[in-house]
Short mmCIF file of C-alpha atoms in Angstrom, two decimals:
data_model
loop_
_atom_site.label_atom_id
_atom_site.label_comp_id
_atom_site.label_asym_id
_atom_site.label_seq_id
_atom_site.Cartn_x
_atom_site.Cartn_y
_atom_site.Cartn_z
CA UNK A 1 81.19 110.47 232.46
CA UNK A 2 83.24 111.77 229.37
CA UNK A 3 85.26 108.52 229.76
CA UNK A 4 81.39 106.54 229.29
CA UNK A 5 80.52 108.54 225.92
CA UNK A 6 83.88 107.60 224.14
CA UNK A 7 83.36 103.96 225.05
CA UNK A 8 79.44 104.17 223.67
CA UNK A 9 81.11 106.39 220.67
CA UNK A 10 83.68 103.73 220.09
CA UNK A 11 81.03 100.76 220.06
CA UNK A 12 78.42 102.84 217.99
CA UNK A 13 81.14 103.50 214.99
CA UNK A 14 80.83 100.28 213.30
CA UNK A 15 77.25 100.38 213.11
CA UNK A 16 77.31 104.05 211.47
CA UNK A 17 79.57 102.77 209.06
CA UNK A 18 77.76 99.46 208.08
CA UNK A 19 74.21 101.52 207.91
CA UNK A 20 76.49 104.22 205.57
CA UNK A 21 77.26 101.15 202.98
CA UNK A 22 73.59 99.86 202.98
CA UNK A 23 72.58 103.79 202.11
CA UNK A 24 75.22 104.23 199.60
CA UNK A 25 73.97 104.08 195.94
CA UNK A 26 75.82 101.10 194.87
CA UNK A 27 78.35 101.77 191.31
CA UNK A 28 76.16 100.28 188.09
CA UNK A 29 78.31 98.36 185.74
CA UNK A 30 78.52 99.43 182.58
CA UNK A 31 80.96 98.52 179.66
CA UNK A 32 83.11 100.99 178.29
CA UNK A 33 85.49 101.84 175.30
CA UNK A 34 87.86 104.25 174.90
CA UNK A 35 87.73 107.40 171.90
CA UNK A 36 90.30 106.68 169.79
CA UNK A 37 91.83 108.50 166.63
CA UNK A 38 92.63 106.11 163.43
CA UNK A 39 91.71 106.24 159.82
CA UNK A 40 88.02 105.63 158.91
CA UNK A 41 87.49 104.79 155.72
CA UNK A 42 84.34 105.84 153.48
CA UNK A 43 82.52 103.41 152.32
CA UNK A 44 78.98 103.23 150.01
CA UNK A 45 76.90 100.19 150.52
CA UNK A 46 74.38 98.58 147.89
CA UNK A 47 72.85 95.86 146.37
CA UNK A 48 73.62 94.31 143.30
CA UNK A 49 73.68 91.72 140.40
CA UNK A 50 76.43 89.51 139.44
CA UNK A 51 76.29 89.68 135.54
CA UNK A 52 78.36 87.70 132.82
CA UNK A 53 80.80 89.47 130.78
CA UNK A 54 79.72 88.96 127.68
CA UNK A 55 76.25 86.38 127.46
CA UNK A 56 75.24 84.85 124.13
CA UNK A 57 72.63 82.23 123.51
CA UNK A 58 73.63 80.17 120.59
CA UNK A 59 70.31 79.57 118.31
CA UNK A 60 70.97 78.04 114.69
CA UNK A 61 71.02 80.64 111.54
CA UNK A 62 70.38 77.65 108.68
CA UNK A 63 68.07 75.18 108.85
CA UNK A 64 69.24 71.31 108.93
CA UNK A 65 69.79 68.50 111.05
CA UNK A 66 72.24 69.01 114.25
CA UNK A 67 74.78 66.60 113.92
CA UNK A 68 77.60 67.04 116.44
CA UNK A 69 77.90 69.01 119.68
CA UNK A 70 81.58 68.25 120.61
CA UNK A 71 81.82 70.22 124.00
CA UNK A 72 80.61 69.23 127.25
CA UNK A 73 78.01 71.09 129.39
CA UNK A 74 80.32 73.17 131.80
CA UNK A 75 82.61 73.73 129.70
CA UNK A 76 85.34 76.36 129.46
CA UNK A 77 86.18 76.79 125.82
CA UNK A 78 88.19 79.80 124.25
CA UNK A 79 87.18 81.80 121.18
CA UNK A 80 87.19 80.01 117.91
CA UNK A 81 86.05 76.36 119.55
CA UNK A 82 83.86 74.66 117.25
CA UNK A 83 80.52 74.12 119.23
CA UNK A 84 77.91 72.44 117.00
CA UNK A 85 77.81 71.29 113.66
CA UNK A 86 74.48 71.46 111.35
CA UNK A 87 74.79 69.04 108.16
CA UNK A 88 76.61 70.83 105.47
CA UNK A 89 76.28 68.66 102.61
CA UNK A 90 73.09 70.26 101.29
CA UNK A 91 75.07 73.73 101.93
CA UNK A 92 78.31 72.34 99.83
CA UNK A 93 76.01 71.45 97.09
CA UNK A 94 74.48 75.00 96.57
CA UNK A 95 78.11 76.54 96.78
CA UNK A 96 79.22 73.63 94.17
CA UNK A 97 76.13 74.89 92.08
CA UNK A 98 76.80 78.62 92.41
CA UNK A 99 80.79 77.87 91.58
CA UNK A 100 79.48 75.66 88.22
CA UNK A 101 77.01 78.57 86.89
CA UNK A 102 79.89 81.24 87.86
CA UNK A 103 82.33 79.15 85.40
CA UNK A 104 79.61 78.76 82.77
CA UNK A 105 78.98 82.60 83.07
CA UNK A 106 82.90 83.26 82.47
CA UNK A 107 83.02 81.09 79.34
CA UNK A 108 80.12 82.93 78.23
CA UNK A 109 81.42 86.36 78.79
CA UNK A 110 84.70 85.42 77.10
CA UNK A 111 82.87 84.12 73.81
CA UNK A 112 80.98 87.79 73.93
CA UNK A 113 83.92 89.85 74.52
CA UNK A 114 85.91 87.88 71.38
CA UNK A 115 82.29 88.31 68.83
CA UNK A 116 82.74 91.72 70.26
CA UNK A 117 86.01 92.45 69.06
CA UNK A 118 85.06 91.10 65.62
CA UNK A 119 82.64 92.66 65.41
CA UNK A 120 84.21 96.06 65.89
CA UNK A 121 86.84 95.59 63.55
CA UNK A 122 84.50 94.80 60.86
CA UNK A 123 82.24 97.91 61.73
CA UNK A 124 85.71 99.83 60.89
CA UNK A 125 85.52 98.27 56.98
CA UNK A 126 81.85 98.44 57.12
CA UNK A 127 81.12 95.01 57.04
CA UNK A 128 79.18 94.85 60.34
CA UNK A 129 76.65 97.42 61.36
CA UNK A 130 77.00 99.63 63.94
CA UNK A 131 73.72 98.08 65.75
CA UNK A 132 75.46 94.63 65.58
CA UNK A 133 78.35 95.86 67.67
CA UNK A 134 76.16 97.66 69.89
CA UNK A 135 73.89 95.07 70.78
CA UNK A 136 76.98 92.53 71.45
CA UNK A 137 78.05 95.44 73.76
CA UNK A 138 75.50 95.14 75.20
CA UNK A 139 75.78 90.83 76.12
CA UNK A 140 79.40 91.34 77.56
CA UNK A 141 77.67 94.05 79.73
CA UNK A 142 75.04 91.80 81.15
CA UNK A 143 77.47 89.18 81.04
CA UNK A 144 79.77 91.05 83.36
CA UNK A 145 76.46 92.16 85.80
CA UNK A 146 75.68 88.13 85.41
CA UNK A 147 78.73 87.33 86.78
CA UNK A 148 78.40 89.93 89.40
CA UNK A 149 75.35 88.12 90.57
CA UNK A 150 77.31 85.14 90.31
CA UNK A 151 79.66 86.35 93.12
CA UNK A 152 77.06 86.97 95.41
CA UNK A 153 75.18 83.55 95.52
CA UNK A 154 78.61 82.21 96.18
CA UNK A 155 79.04 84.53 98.74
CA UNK A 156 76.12 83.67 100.52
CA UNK A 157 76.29 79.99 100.29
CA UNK A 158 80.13 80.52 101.77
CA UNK A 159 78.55 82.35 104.22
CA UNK A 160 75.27 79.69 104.97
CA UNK A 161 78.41 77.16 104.61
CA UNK A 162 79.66 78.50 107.41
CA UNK A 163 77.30 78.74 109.52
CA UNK A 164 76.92 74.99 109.52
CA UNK A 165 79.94 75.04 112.16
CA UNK A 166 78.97 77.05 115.27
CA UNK A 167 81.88 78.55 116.97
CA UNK A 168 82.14 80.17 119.84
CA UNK A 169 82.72 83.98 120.15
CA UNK A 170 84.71 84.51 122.88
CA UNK A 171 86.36 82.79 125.65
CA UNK A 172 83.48 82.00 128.57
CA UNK A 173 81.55 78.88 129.64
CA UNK A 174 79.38 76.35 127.71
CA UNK A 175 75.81 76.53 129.70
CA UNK A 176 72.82 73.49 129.75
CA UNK A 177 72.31 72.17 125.97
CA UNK A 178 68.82 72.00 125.09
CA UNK A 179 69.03 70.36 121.22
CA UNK A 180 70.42 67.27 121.11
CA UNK A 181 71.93 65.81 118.03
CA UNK A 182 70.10 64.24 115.50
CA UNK A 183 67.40 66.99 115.81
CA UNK A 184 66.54 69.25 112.90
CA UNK A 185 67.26 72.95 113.77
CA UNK A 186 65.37 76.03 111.89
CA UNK A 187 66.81 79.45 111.65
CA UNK A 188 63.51 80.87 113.16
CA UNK A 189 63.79 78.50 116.46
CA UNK A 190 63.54 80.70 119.64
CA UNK A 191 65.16 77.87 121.85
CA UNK A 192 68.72 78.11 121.64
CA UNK A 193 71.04 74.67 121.50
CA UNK A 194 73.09 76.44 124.13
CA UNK A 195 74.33 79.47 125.95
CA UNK A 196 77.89 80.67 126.34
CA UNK A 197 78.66 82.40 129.32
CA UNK A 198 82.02 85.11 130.03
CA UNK A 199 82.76 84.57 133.90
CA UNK A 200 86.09 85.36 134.26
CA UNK A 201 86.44 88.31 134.47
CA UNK A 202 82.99 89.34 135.58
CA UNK A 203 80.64 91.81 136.29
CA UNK A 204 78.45 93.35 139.32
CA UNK A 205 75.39 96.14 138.84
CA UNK A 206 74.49 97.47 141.70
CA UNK A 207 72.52 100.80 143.09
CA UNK A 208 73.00 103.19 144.81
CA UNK A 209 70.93 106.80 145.93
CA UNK A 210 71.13 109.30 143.59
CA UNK A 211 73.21 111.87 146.34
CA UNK A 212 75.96 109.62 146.04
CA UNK A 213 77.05 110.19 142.60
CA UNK A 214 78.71 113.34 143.03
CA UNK A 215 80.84 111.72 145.57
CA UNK A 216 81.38 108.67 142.96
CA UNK A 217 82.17 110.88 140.32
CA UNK A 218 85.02 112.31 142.01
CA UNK A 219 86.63 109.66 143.88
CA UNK A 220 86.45 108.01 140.04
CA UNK A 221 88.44 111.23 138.73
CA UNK A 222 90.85 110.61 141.60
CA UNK A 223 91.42 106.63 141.80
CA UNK A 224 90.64 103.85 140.86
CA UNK A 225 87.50 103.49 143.35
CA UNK A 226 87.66 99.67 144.76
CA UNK A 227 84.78 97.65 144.75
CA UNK A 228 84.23 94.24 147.29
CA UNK A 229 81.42 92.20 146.70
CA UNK A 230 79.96 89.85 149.57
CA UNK A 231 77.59 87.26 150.29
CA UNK A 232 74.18 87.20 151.74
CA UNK A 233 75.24 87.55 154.94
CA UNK A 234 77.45 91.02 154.29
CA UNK A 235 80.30 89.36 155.99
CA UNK A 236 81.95 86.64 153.52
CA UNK A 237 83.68 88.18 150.83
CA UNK A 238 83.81 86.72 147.38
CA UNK A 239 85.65 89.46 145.42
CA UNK A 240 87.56 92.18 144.68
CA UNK A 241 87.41 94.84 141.65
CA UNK A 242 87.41 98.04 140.23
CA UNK A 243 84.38 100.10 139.38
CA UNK A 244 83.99 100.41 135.85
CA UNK A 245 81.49 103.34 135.10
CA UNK A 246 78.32 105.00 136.53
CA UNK A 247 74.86 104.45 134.01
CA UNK A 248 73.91 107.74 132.00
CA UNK A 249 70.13 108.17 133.79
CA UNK A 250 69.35 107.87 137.02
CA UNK A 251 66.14 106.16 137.53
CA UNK A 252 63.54 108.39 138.51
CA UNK A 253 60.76 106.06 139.60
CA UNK A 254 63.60 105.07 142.60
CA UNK A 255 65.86 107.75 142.58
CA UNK A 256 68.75 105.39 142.48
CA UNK A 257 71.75 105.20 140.12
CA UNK A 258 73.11 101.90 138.57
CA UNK A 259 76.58 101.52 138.72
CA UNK A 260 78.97 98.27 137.18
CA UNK A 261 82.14 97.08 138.93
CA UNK A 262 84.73 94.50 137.38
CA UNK A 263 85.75 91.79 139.50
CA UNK A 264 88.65 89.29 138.00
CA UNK A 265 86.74 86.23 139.88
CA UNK A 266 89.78 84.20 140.31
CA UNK A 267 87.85 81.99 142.20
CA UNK A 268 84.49 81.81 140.20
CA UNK A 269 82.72 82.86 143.41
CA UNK A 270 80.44 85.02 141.58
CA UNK A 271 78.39 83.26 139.22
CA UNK A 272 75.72 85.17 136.60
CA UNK A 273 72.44 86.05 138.51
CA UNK A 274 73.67 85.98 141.72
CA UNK A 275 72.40 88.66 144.55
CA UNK A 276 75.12 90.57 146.36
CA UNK A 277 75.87 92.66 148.86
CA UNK A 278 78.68 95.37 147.33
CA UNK A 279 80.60 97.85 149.27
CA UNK A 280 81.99 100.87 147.75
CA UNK A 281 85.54 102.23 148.86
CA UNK A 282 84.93 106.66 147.88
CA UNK A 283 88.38 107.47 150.56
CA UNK A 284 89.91 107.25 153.69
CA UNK A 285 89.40 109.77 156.49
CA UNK A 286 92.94 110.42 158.29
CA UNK A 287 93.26 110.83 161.95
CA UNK A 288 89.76 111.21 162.77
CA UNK A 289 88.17 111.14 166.11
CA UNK A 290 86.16 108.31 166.09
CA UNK A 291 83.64 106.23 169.01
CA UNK A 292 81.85 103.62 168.89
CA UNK A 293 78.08 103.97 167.65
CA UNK A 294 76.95 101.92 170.63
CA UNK A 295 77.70 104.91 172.77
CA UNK A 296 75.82 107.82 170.86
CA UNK A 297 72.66 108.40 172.36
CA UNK A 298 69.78 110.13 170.87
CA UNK A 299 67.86 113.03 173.63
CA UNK A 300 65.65 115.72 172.84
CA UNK A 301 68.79 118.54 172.09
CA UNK A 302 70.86 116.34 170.06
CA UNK A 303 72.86 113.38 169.94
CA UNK A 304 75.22 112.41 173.91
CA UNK A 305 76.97 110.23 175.03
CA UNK A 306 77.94 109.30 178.68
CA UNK A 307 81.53 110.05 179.50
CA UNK A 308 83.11 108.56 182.38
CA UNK A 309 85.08 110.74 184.56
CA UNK A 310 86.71 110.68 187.67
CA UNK A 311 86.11 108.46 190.15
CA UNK A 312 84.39 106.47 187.93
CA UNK A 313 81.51 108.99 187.98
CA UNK A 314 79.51 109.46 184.17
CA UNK A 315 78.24 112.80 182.62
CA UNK A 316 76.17 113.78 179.96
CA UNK A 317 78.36 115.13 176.52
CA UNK A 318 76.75 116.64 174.06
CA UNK A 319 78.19 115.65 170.44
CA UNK A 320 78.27 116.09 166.92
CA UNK A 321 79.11 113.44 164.23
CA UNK A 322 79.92 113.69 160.96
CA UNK A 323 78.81 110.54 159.43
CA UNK A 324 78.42 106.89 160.72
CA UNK A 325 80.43 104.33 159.09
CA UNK A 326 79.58 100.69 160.22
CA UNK A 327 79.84 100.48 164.20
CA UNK A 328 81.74 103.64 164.22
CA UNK A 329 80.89 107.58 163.83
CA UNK A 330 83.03 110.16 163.28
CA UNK A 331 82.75 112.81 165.63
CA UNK A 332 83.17 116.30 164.92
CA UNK A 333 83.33 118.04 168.41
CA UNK A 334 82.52 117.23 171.97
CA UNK A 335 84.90 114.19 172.59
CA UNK A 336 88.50 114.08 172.43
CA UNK A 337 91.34 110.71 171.78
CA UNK A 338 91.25 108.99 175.47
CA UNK A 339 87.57 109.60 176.50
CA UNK A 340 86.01 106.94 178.08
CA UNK A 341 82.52 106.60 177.01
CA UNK A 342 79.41 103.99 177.71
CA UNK A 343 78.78 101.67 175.00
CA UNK A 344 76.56 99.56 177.23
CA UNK A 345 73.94 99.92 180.37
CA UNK A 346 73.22 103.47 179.88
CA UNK A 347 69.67 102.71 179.99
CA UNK A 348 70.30 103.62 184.28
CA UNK A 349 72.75 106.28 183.95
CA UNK A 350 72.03 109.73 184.40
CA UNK A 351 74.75 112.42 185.25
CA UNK A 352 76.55 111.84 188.18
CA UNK A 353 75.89 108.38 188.39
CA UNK A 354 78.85 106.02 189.55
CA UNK A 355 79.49 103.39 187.67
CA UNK A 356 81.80 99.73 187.48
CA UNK A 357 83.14 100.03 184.21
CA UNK A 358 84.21 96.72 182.05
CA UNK A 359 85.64 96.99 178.96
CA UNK A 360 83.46 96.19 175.85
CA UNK A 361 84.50 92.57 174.14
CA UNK A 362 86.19 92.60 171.18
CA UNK A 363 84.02 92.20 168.27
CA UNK A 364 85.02 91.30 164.64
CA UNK A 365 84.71 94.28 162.17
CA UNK A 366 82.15 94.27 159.66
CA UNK A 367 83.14 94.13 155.92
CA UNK A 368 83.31 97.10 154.50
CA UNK A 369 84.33 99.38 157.30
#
């Protein structure tokens, strides 16, 4: 009998054991990364402006006919390059004119100042009255204001002289001409003949929230705070610079601060008007414990995430973060370097849950973090 129920026992096991893997919860895979401790650095992120250096739009300051523009659209000239000429003749005639009635002026005063002096020595023997002296006094004086005068037309036709060569006022480049020569320019015009354009180096406003300029104004007392300009799609970076200063009002319809970086633009990259993502560099956090943000989960007591533990089994950990920065946070307490945590599939997890953990892909970083 006994020797009947071992046999049955001994055909019966494999069936227990198959019907014991159908009614075992099967592991869920998940993917995985490990908590790690590295330097996170503390970045501000904004939107900006490219803006040119310096920007001037050329408009004419004497009337006449433009007769030479002898740069190229696109141009790169330095300061000093002539840019467009307006006919000077009828400007070298009024100087010539204002030099002639200068001379005549002189000649004049010198005859005054010589009947002058005869005219005082004679008023010494009395034979020239004291009004006769006075009143010639009184011709070298307005001789001397005349020629005074005189100095100051010349002056100014020097001056609308020179104007007749446009030069340019600083080193940049030449924009879209819209006078062409042989077209007669007024002083009043509101189109310009051209623009000139300072793109190397350049500039980039940008906002940011008004909390962060506490933070700004220290890391500027500290450092030179690094600024990185990129593209439209916050990944392609076109620069690198310094930021320059912080605006003196914040802007209280936003509540927003403007800020200016200078960028060297090496490359000319950044061109005047362009749109731009910028990313601020405040510090670097030191040894930090840091996760991926894919793992932190939101519940109703706080912020989790699910840690794997032995056996491949997950619980629940409560945690606290500092600040997120990019696809990382910074975590305060609840996780130490070497936890393995979810990043992916928790949607089926719960504690105690076994799971077939797969290590998360490697991603490329994000600018800026």
């Amino acid at each position: 009998m006994l020797a009947a129920v071992a046999a049955f026992a001994v055909l019966l096991a494999p069936c227990i054991a198959a019907a014991q893997l159908e009614t075992a919860p099967s592991a869920i895979p998940v993917v995985a990364a490990k908590v790690t401790r590295q330097d996170v650095p503390i970045w501000l992120h904004g939107l900006g402006t490219v803006q040119a250096y310096y920007s001037v739009q050329l408009r004419p300051r004497v009337d006449g006919t433009l007769t030479r523009v002898p740069v190229r659209e696109g141009q790169d000239v330095r300061k000093g390059d002539l840019l467009a000429v307006i006919d000077p003749r009828p400007y070298h005639a009024t100087l010539a004119a204002a030099l002639a009635r200068k001379q005549q002026d002189e000649a004049q005063l010198a005859n005054a100042r010589a009947d002058l002096a005869r005219y005082a020595a004679l008023s010494r023997s009395d034979f020239a009255s004291h009004q006769q002296v006075d009143t010639q006094r009184a011709m070298v004086n307005q001789l001397v204001a005349t020629l005074a005068g005189d100095d100051a037309q010349i002056e100014t036709a020097q001056l609308n002289l020179s104007f007749c060569f446009i030069t340019a006022p600083f080193n940049g480049r030449v924009g879209l001409r819209n006078v062409d020569p042989g077209n007669v320019v007024h002083s009043a015009e509101a189109t310009p003949i051209m623009s000139i354009a300072q793109v190397q180096p350049i500039t980039v406003t940008f906002t940011l929230p008004q909390d962060s300029l506490p933070a700004v104004t220290r890391a500027m007392g500290q450092h030179p705070v690094e600024t990185v300009v990129y593209a439209d799609d916050d990944r392609t970076e076109l620069d690198r610079g310094v930021l320059l200063t912080a605006d003196n009002t914040i802007d209280s319809t936003t509540g927003t601060i403007k800020l200016k970086a200078d960028m060297p633009n090496k490359q000319r990259l950044l061109w005047p008007g362009q749109f731009v993502h910028v990313a601020l560099l405040l510090g670097i956090d030191r040894d930090v414990v840091a996760v991926a943000a894919a793992a932190i989960q939101h519940g109703p007591d706080g912020l989790f995430v699910y840690r794997v533990g032995p056996n491949d089994v997950v619980a629940m950990q409560p945690v606290e973060v500092a600040r997120q920065e990019g696809d990382l946070y910074v975590v305060s307490s609840g996780l130490l370097a070497g936890d393995v945590v979810v990043t992916n599939g928790q949607s089926r997890l719960q504690s105690g849950t076994r799971v077939a953990v797969r290590e998360a892909p490697a991603e490329p970083a994000k600018p800026g973090t």
